[in-house]
Short mmCIF file of C-alpha atoms in Angstrom, two decimals:
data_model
loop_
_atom_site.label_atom_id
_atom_site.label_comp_id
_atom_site.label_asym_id
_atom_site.label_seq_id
_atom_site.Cartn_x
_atom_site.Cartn_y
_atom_site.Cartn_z
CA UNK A 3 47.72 219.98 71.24
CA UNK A 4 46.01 217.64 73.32
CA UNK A 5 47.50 214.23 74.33
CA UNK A 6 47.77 211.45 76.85
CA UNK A 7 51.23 211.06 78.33
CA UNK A 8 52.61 207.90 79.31
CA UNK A 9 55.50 208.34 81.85
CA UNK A 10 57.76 205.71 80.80
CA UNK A 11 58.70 204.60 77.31
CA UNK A 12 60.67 201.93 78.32
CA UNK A 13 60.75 199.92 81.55
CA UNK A 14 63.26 197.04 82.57
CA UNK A 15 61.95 195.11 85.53
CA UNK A 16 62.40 192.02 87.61
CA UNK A 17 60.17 189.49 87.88
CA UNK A 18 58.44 189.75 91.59
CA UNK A 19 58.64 192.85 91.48
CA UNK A 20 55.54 195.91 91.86
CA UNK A 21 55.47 198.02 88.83
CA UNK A 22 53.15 201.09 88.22
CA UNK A 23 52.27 202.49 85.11
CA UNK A 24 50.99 206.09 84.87
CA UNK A 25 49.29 207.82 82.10
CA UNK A 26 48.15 211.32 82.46
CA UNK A 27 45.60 212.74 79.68
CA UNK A 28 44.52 216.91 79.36
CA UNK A 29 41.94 216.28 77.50
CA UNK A 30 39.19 216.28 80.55
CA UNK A 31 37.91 212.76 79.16
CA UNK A 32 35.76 210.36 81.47
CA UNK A 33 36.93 207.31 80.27
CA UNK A 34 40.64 205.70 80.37
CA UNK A 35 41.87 202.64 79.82
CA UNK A 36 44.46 200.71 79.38
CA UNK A 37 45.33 198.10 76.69
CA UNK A 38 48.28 195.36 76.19
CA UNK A 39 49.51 195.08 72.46
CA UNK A 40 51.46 191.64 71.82
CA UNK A 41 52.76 190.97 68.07
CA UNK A 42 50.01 188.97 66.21
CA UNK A 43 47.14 189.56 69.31
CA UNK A 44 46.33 193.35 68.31
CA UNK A 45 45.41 195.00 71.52
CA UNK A 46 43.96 193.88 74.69
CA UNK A 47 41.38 195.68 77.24
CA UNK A 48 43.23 195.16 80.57
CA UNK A 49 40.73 197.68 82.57
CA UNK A 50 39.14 200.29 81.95
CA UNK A 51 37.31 203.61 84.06
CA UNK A 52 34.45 205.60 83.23
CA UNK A 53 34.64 207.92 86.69
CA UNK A 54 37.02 209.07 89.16
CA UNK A 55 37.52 205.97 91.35
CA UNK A 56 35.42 203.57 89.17
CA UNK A 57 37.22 200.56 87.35
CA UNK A 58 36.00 198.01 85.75
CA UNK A 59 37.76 195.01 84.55
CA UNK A 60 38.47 194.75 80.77
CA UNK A 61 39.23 190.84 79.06
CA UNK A 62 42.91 190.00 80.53
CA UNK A 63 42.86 191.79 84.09
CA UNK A 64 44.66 188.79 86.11
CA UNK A 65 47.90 189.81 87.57
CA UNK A 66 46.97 193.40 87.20
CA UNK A 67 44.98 196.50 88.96
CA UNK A 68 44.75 199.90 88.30
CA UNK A 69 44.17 203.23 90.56
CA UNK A 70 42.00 206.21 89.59
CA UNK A 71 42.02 209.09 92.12
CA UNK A 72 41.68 212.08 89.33
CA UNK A 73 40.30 212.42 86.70
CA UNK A 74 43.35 212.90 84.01
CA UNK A 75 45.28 210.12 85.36
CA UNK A 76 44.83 206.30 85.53
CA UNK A 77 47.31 204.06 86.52
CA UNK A 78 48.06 200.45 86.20
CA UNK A 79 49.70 198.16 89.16
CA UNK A 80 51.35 194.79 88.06
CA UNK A 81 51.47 193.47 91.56
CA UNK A 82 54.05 191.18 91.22
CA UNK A 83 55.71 191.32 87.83
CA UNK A 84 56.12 188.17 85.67
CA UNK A 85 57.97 187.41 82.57
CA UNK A 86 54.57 187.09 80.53
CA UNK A 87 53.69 190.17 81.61
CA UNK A 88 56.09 191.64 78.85
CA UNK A 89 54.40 193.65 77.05
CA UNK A 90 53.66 197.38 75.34
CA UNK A 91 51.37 198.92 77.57
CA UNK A 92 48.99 201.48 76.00
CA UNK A 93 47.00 204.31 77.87
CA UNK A 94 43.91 205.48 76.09
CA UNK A 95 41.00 207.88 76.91
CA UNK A 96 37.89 208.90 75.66
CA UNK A 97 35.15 211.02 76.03
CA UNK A 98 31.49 210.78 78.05
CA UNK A 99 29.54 209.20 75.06
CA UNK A 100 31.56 207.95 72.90
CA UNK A 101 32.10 204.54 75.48
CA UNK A 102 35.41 202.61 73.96
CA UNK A 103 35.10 203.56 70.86
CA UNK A 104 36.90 207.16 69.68
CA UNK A 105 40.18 206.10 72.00
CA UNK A 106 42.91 208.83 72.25
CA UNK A 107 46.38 206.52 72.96
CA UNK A 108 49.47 207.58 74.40
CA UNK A 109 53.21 206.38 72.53
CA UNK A 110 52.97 203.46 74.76
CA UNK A 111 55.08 201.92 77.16
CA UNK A 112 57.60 198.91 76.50
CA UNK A 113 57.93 197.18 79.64
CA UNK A 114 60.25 194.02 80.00
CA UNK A 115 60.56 191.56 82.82
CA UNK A 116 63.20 189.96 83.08
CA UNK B 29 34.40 183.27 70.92
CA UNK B 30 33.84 186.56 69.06
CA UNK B 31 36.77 187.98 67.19
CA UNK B 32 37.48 190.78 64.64
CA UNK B 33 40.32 189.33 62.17
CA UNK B 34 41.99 190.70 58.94
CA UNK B 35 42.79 189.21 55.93
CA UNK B 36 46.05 190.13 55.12
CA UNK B 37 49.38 190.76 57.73
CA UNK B 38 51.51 192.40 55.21
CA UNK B 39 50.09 194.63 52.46
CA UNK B 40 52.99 196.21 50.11
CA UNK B 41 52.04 198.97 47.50
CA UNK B 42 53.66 201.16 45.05
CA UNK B 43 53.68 205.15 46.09
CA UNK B 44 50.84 206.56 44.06
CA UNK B 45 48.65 203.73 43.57
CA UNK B 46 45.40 202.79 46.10
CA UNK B 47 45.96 200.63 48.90
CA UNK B 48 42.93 198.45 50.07
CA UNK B 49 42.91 196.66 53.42
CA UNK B 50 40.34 194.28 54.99
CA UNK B 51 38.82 193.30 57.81
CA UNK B 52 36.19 190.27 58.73
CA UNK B 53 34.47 190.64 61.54
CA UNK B 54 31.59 188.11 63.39
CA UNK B 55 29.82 189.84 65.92
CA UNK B 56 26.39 190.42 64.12
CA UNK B 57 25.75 192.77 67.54
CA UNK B 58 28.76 194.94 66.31
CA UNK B 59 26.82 198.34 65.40
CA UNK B 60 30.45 200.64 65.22
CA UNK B 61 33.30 200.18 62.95
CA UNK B 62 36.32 201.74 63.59
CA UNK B 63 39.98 201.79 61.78
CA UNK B 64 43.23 203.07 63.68
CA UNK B 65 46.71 203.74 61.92
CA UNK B 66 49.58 202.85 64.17
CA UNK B 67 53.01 204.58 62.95
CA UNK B 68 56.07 203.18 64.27
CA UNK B 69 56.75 204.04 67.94
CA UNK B 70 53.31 205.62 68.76
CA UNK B 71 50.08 204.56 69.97
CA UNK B 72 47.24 203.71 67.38
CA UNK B 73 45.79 207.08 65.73
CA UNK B 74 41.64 207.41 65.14
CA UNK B 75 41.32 207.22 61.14
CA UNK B 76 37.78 206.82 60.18
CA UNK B 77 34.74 205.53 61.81
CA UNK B 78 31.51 204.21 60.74
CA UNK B 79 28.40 203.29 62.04
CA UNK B 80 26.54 199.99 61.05
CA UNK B 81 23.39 202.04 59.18
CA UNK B 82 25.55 202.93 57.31
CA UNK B 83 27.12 201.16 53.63
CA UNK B 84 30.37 203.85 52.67
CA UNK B 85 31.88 206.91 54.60
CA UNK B 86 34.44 208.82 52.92
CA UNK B 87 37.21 210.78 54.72
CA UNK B 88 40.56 212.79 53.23
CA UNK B 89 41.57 210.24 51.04
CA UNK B 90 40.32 207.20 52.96
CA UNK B 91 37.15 205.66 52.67
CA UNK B 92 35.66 202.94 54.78
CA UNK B 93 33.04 200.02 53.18
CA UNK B 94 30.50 198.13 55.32
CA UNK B 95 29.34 194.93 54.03
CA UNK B 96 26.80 193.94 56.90
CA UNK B 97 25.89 190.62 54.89
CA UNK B 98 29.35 189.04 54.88
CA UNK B 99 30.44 191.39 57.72
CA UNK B 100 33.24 192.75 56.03
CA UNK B 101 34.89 196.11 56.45
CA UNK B 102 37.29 197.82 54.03
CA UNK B 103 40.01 200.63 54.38
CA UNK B 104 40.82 202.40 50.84
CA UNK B 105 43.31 204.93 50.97
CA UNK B 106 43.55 207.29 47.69
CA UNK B 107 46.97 207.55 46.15
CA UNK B 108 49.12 205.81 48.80
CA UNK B 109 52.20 208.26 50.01
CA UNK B 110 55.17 206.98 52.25
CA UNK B 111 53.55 208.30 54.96
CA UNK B 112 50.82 205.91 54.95
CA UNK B 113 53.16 202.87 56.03
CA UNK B 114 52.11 201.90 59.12
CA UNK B 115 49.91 199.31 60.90
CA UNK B 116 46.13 198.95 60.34
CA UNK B 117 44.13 197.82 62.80
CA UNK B 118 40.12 197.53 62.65
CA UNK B 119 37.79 197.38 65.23
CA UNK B 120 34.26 196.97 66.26
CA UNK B 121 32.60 198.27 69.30
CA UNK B 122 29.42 195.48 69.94
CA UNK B 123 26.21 197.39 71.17
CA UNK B 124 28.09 200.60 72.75
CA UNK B 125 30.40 198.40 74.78
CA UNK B 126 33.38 200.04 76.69
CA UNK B 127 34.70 196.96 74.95
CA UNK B 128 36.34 197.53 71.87
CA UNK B 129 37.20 194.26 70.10
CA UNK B 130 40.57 195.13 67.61
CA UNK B 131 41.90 192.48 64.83
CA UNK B 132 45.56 191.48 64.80
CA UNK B 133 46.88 194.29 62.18
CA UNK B 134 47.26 194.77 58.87
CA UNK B 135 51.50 196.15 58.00
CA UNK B 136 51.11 198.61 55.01
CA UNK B 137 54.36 198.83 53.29
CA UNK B 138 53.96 201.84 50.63
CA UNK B 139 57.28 201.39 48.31
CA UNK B 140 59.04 204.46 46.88
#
């Protein structure tokens, strides 16, 4: 069964603090991305790659950067953790062609900062 | 600014009957439709898709409408079960973006 795998489904942090996010997908897709999802907002593009190494930024990507050094995992960096950074985190991926549209997500990842 | 929206936060339906849930979107450049179910506790799930050339696509027991002139977008699901309660979010992808634009959700509550 294929799937994208988020590592954490619940984080705990302190504000200041670095935080990374992985998400790790088998699917051999070229595209990742990741997404915020706040009650009453819907989702969020936060960044998003379409290569190995490429990122491009999505419409929120202040306070946030992501790494992409192979090609089933994409990972996203909150520098310096704040408390409106609280958030679920979702990891998505897609295949060449298809752009943002069919998204495979992971279960998500509920991070608090406290 | 450019925004996909729904209708309706909170849809409640008897099990059995047909559950209908809408979306308005505005971005006349929007030429891909897509709806995701979201159960509780996992990420949003690829339903049904349609392209803007398009007026109806039928699926297992969903269908998806496209009204292009009052850019409007329906989800029917066929004889709602209890496995149907989730959220409903639609989307639209503007011009083969890597930009997918999703609405706020739409909480289907399918009672017993």
């Amino acid at each position: 069964d294929v799937k994208v795998t988020q590592s954490s489904r619940y984080l705990v942090k302190r504000t200041g603090e670095k935080v990374f996010l992985e998400c790790v997908q088998d699917m051999d897709h070229e595209n990742m991305f990741w997404y915020r999802q706040d009650p009453g907002l819907g989702l969020r593009l936060i960044y998003f790659s379409y290569d190995v190494k490429m990122k491009e930024k999505g419409d929120i990507p202040e306070g946030y950067s992501v790494s992409r050094e192979k090609k089933e995992r994409f990972s996203l960096i909150l520098e310096s953790a704040s408390t409106n950074q609280t958030s679920m985190y979702l990891c998505a991926s897609s295949p060449v062609g298809t752009g943002g549209s069919k998204l495979f997500f992971g279960s998500g990842t509920q991070l608090s900062v406290l | 600014g450019e925004s996909v929206g729904l209708h309706l936060p909170t849809l409640s339906v008897q099990e059995g009957d047909n559950s209908i849930i809408n979306c308005a979107y505005s971005n006349s450049a929007s030429d891909y439709f897509i709806w995701y179910k979201q159960e509780s506790g996992k990420g949003p799930q690829f339903i049904i898709d349609i392209r803007s050339n398009m007026d109806k696509r039928q699926g297992q027991r969903v269908t998806v409408l496209l009204n292009k002139t009052v850019k409007h977008l329906s989800l029917q699901i066929a004889a709602t079960q209890p496995g149907d309660s989730a959220v409903y979010f639609c989307a639209e992808n503007p011009g083969g973006s890597y930009k997918l634009i999703f609405g706020s959700g739409t909480r289907l509550l399918v009672r017993p």
